[in-house]
Amino acid sequence: DTDMIRRDHIDKKDDPAAAEQRMIDYAPMKRISTPAEISQGVLYLASFDARFVTGVALPIDGGSTAGH
């Protein structure tokens, strides 16, 4: 749960718990990612291990891109 989710994905008139549940229901993994899960992808792309990775988009979305 982050401020970005609250700011960008939850209608201000909507019940926050209901909006969050809709997001969870839509997600193939049936949960919202943690900041740590997102940061692992970012850290990999910024690391020496990814030195030969160029021009890539790495969706860290729990399968939402592939599943919908």
mmCIF file of N, CA and C in Angstrom:
data_model
loop_
_atom_site.group_PDB
_atom_site.id
_atom_site.type_symbol
_atom_site.label_atom_id
_atom_site.label_comp_id
_atom_site.label_asym_id
_atom_site.label_seq_id
_atom_site.Cartn_x
_atom_site.Cartn_y
_atom_site.Cartn_z
ATOM 1 N N ASP A 1 0.857 -1.174 0.000
ATOM 2 C CA ASP A 1 0.000 0.000 0.000
ATOM 3 C C ASP A 1 0.899 1.232 0.000
ATOM 4 N N THR A 2 0.714 2.080 -0.986
ATOM 5 C CA THR A 2 1.515 3.299 -1.071
ATOM 6 C C THR A 2 0.611 4.498 -1.296
ATOM 7 N N ASP A 3 1.168 5.678 -1.097
ATOM 8 C CA ASP A 3 0.418 6.907 -1.365
ATOM 9 C C ASP A 3 0.019 6.986 -2.835
ATOM 10 N N MET A 4 0.860 6.448 -3.736
ATOM 11 C CA MET A 4 0.560 6.484 -5.162
ATOM 12 C C MET A 4 -0.736 5.730 -5.457
ATOM 13 N N ILE A 5 -0.904 4.572 -4.845
ATOM 14 C CA ILE A 5 -2.140 3.816 -5.065
ATOM 15 C C ILE A 5 -3.331 4.628 -4.584
ATOM 16 N N ARG A 6 -3.219 5.178 -3.417
ATOM 17 C CA ARG A 6 -4.333 5.970 -2.880
ATOM 18 C C ARG A 6 -4.609 7.195 -3.742
ATOM 19 N N ARG A 7 -3.561 7.848 -4.207
ATOM 20 C CA ARG A 7 -3.720 9.078 -4.978
ATOM 21 C C ARG A 7 -4.228 8.817 -6.391
ATOM 22 N N ASP A 8 -3.695 7.793 -7.050
ATOM 23 C CA ASP A 8 -3.955 7.605 -8.474
ATOM 24 C C ASP A 8 -5.008 6.562 -8.819
ATOM 25 N N HIS A 9 -5.301 5.655 -7.933
ATOM 26 C CA HIS A 9 -6.159 4.535 -8.308
ATOM 27 C C HIS A 9 -7.439 4.412 -7.500
ATOM 28 N N ILE A 10 -7.598 5.201 -6.506
ATOM 29 C CA ILE A 10 -8.804 5.108 -5.694
ATOM 30 C C ILE A 10 -9.594 6.395 -5.848
ATOM 31 N N ASP A 11 -10.777 6.277 -6.388
ATOM 32 C CA ASP A 11 -11.669 7.423 -6.552
ATOM 33 C C ASP A 11 -11.939 8.020 -5.175
ATOM 34 N N LYS A 12 -11.801 9.304 -5.071
ATOM 35 C CA LYS A 12 -11.964 9.971 -3.772
ATOM 36 C C LYS A 12 -13.356 9.778 -3.176
ATOM 37 N N LYS A 13 -14.342 9.526 -4.020
ATOM 38 C CA LYS A 13 -15.702 9.316 -3.521
ATOM 39 C C LYS A 13 -15.945 7.858 -3.140
ATOM 40 N N ASP A 14 -15.041 7.002 -3.517
ATOM 41 C CA ASP A 14 -15.197 5.570 -3.313
ATOM 42 C C ASP A 14 -14.728 5.174 -1.916
ATOM 43 N N ASP A 15 -15.275 4.082 -1.432
ATOM 44 C CA ASP A 15 -14.800 3.500 -0.183
ATOM 45 C C ASP A 15 -13.408 2.919 -0.453
ATOM 46 N N PRO A 16 -12.374 3.371 0.257
ATOM 47 C CA PRO A 16 -11.013 2.892 -0.017
ATOM 48 C C PRO A 16 -10.878 1.373 0.073
ATOM 49 N N ALA A 17 -11.536 0.757 1.020
ATOM 50 C CA ALA A 17 -11.439 -0.701 1.156
ATOM 51 C C ALA A 17 -12.059 -1.407 -0.051
ATOM 52 N N ALA A 18 -13.169 -0.894 -0.554
ATOM 53 C CA ALA A 18 -13.820 -1.492 -1.722
ATOM 54 C C ALA A 18 -12.961 -1.304 -2.969
ATOM 55 N N ALA A 19 -12.363 -0.133 -3.116
ATOM 56 C CA ALA A 19 -11.498 0.125 -4.268
ATOM 57 C C ALA A 19 -10.267 -0.774 -4.228
ATOM 58 N N GLU A 20 -9.691 -0.931 -3.061
ATOM 59 C CA GLU A 20 -8.533 -1.808 -2.925
ATOM 60 C C GLU A 20 -8.917 -3.250 -3.258
ATOM 61 N N GLN A 21 -10.071 -3.682 -2.820
ATOM 62 C CA GLN A 21 -10.512 -5.047 -3.106
ATOM 63 C C GLN A 21 -10.720 -5.261 -4.604
ATOM 64 N N ARG A 22 -11.215 -4.253 -5.315
ATOM 65 C CA ARG A 22 -11.364 -4.364 -6.770
ATOM 66 C C ARG A 22 -10.001 -4.542 -7.442
ATOM 67 N N MET A 23 -9.008 -3.801 -6.947
ATOM 68 C CA MET A 23 -7.658 -3.939 -7.491
ATOM 69 C C MET A 23 -7.120 -5.347 -7.245
ATOM 70 N N ILE A 24 -7.352 -5.864 -6.062
ATOM 71 C CA ILE A 24 -6.896 -7.212 -5.717
ATOM 72 C C ILE A 24 -7.609 -8.247 -6.580
ATOM 73 N N ASP A 25 -8.909 -8.093 -6.747
ATOM 74 C CA ASP A 25 -9.688 -9.031 -7.560
ATOM 75 C C ASP A 25 -9.222 -9.044 -9.012
ATOM 76 N N TYR A 26 -8.791 -7.902 -9.529
ATOM 77 C CA TYR A 26 -8.330 -7.772 -10.914
ATOM 78 C C TYR A 26 -6.950 -8.407 -11.113
ATOM 79 N N ALA A 27 -6.137 -8.388 -10.068
ATOM 80 C CA ALA A 27 -4.759 -8.860 -10.169
ATOM 81 C C ALA A 27 -4.693 -10.383 -10.242
ATOM 82 N N PRO A 28 -3.935 -10.938 -11.202
ATOM 83 C CA PRO A 28 -3.821 -12.391 -11.307
ATOM 84 C C PRO A 28 -3.299 -13.052 -10.032
ATOM 85 N N MET A 29 -2.430 -12.380 -9.295
ATOM 86 C CA MET A 29 -1.886 -12.962 -8.067
ATOM 87 C C MET A 29 -2.773 -12.691 -6.855
ATOM 88 N N LYS A 30 -3.847 -11.953 -7.084
ATOM 89 C CA LYS A 30 -4.853 -11.667 -6.045
ATOM 90 C C LYS A 30 -4.278 -10.954 -4.822
ATOM 91 N N ARG A 31 -3.361 -10.045 -5.101
ATOM 92 C CA ARG A 31 -2.820 -9.191 -4.044
ATOM 93 C C ARG A 31 -2.122 -7.999 -4.672
ATOM 94 N N ILE A 32 -1.823 -7.012 -3.849
ATOM 95 C CA ILE A 32 -1.076 -5.830 -4.273
ATOM 96 C C ILE A 32 0.388 -6.067 -3.933
ATOM 97 N N SER A 33 1.263 -5.642 -4.810
ATOM 98 C CA SER A 33 2.693 -5.836 -4.571
ATOM 99 C C SER A 33 3.163 -5.038 -3.367
ATOM 100 N N THR A 34 4.303 -5.456 -2.856
ATOM 101 C CA THR A 34 4.941 -4.710 -1.775
ATOM 102 C C THR A 34 6.003 -3.793 -2.382
ATOM 103 N N PRO A 35 6.355 -2.727 -1.686
ATOM 104 C CA PRO A 35 7.444 -1.883 -2.183
ATOM 105 C C PRO A 35 8.739 -2.680 -2.389
ATOM 106 N N ALA A 36 9.001 -3.658 -1.533
ATOM 107 C CA ALA A 36 10.214 -4.473 -1.669
ATOM 108 C C ALA A 36 10.204 -5.257 -2.975
ATOM 109 N N GLU A 37 9.043 -5.763 -3.386
ATOM 110 C CA GLU A 37 8.961 -6.509 -4.643
ATOM 111 C C GLU A 37 9.258 -5.613 -5.842
ATOM 112 N N ILE A 38 8.778 -4.408 -5.807
ATOM 113 C CA ILE A 38 9.044 -3.462 -6.895
ATOM 114 C C ILE A 38 10.523 -3.085 -6.902
ATOM 115 N N SER A 39 11.062 -2.809 -5.733
ATOM 116 C CA SER A 39 12.449 -2.346 -5.654
ATOM 117 C C SER A 39 13.438 -3.404 -6.122
ATOM 118 N N GLN A 40 13.120 -4.688 -5.985
ATOM 119 C CA GLN A 40 14.049 -5.728 -6.444
ATOM 120 C C GLN A 40 14.275 -5.647 -7.953
ATOM 121 N N GLY A 41 13.232 -5.381 -8.703
ATOM 122 C CA GLY A 41 13.388 -5.215 -10.149
ATOM 123 C C GLY A 41 14.190 -3.982 -10.496
ATOM 124 N N VAL A 42 13.932 -2.907 -9.789
ATOM 125 C CA VAL A 42 14.664 -1.658 -10.012
ATOM 126 C C VAL A 42 16.143 -1.855 -9.686
ATOM 127 N N LEU A 43 16.416 -2.486 -8.548
ATOM 128 C CA LEU A 43 17.807 -2.721 -8.149
ATOM 129 C C LEU A 43 18.534 -3.622 -9.145
ATOM 130 N N TYR A 44 17.835 -4.620 -9.663
ATOM 131 C CA TYR A 44 18.461 -5.480 -10.672
ATOM 132 C C TYR A 44 18.857 -4.662 -11.902
ATOM 133 N N LEU A 45 17.924 -3.881 -12.432
ATOM 134 C CA LEU A 45 18.223 -3.113 -13.642
ATOM 135 C C LEU A 45 19.330 -2.093 -13.419
ATOM 136 N N ALA A 46 19.493 -1.633 -12.186
ATOM 137 C CA ALA A 46 20.540 -0.661 -11.873
ATOM 138 C C ALA A 46 21.864 -1.335 -11.502
ATOM 139 N N SER A 47 21.874 -2.651 -11.432
ATOM 140 C CA SER A 47 23.055 -3.372 -10.962
ATOM 141 C C SER A 47 24.010 -3.735 -12.100
ATOM 142 N N PHE A 48 25.205 -4.139 -11.705
ATOM 143 C CA PHE A 48 26.208 -4.615 -12.654
ATOM 144 C C PHE A 48 25.722 -5.875 -13.361
ATOM 145 N N ASP A 49 24.924 -6.681 -12.690
ATOM 146 C CA ASP A 49 24.398 -7.914 -13.293
ATOM 147 C C ASP A 49 23.560 -7.641 -14.541
ATOM 148 N N ALA A 50 23.010 -6.456 -14.643
ATOM 149 C CA ALA A 50 22.161 -6.106 -15.790
ATOM 150 C C ALA A 50 22.916 -5.276 -16.823
ATOM 151 N N ARG A 51 24.220 -5.339 -16.795
ATOM 152 C CA ARG A 51 25.031 -4.487 -17.674
ATOM 153 C C ARG A 51 24.779 -4.715 -19.160
ATOM 154 N N PHE A 52 24.279 -5.885 -19.536
ATOM 155 C CA PHE A 52 24.022 -6.165 -20.948
ATOM 156 C C PHE A 52 22.537 -6.048 -21.280
ATOM 157 N N VAL A 53 21.749 -5.627 -20.327
ATOM 158 C CA VAL A 53 20.308 -5.433 -20.532
ATOM 159 C C VAL A 53 20.107 -4.000 -21.004
ATOM 160 N N THR A 54 19.581 -3.844 -22.215
ATOM 161 C CA THR A 54 19.367 -2.505 -22.756
ATOM 162 C C THR A 54 17.970 -2.402 -23.355
ATOM 163 N N GLY A 55 17.399 -1.234 -23.271
ATOM 164 C CA GLY A 55 16.123 -0.950 -23.918
ATOM 165 C C GLY A 55 14.995 -1.879 -23.511
ATOM 166 N N VAL A 56 14.922 -2.208 -22.254
ATOM 167 C CA VAL A 56 13.912 -3.159 -21.797
ATOM 168 C C VAL A 56 12.909 -2.477 -20.866
ATOM 169 N N ALA A 57 11.688 -2.906 -20.978
ATOM 170 C CA ALA A 57 10.669 -2.518 -19.998
ATOM 171 C C ALA A 57 10.399 -3.759 -19.160
ATOM 172 N N LEU A 58 10.491 -3.628 -17.873
ATOM 173 C CA LEU A 58 10.298 -4.758 -16.970
ATOM 174 C C LEU A 58 9.026 -4.534 -16.165
ATOM 175 N N PRO A 59 7.907 -5.063 -16.638
ATOM 176 C CA PRO A 59 6.674 -4.895 -15.868
ATOM 177 C C PRO A 59 6.764 -5.700 -14.576
ATOM 178 N N ILE A 60 6.622 -5.025 -13.485
ATOM 179 C CA ILE A 60 6.614 -5.688 -12.180
ATOM 180 C C ILE A 60 5.200 -5.507 -11.657
ATOM 181 N N ASP A 61 4.306 -6.337 -12.194
ATOM 182 C CA ASP A 61 2.882 -6.114 -11.943
ATOM 183 C C ASP A 61 2.128 -7.380 -11.560
ATOM 184 N N GLY A 62 2.870 -8.403 -11.161
ATOM 185 C CA GLY A 62 2.218 -9.625 -10.715
ATOM 186 C C GLY A 62 1.413 -10.330 -11.790
ATOM 187 N N GLY A 63 1.758 -10.101 -13.044
ATOM 188 C CA GLY A 63 1.068 -10.757 -14.141
ATOM 189 C C GLY A 63 -0.094 -9.983 -14.732
ATOM 190 N N SER A 64 -0.359 -8.791 -14.241
ATOM 191 C CA SER A 64 -1.499 -8.017 -14.756
ATOM 192 C C SER A 64 -1.358 -7.698 -16.241
ATOM 193 N N THR A 65 -0.155 -7.389 -16.694
ATOM 194 C CA THR A 65 0.054 -7.076 -18.101
ATOM 195 C C THR A 65 -0.220 -8.298 -18.973
ATOM 196 N N ALA A 66 0.269 -9.434 -18.564
ATOM 197 C CA ALA A 66 0.097 -10.661 -19.345
ATOM 198 C C ALA A 66 -1.308 -11.228 -19.225
ATOM 199 N N GLY A 67 -1.920 -11.016 -18.081
ATOM 200 C CA GLY A 67 -3.206 -11.644 -17.826
ATOM 201 C C GLY A 67 -4.416 -10.880 -18.305
ATOM 202 N N HIS A 68 -4.239 -9.634 -18.726
ATOM 203 C CA HIS A 68 -5.408 -8.834 -19.122
ATOM 204 C C HIS A 68 -5.154 -8.157 -20.442
#
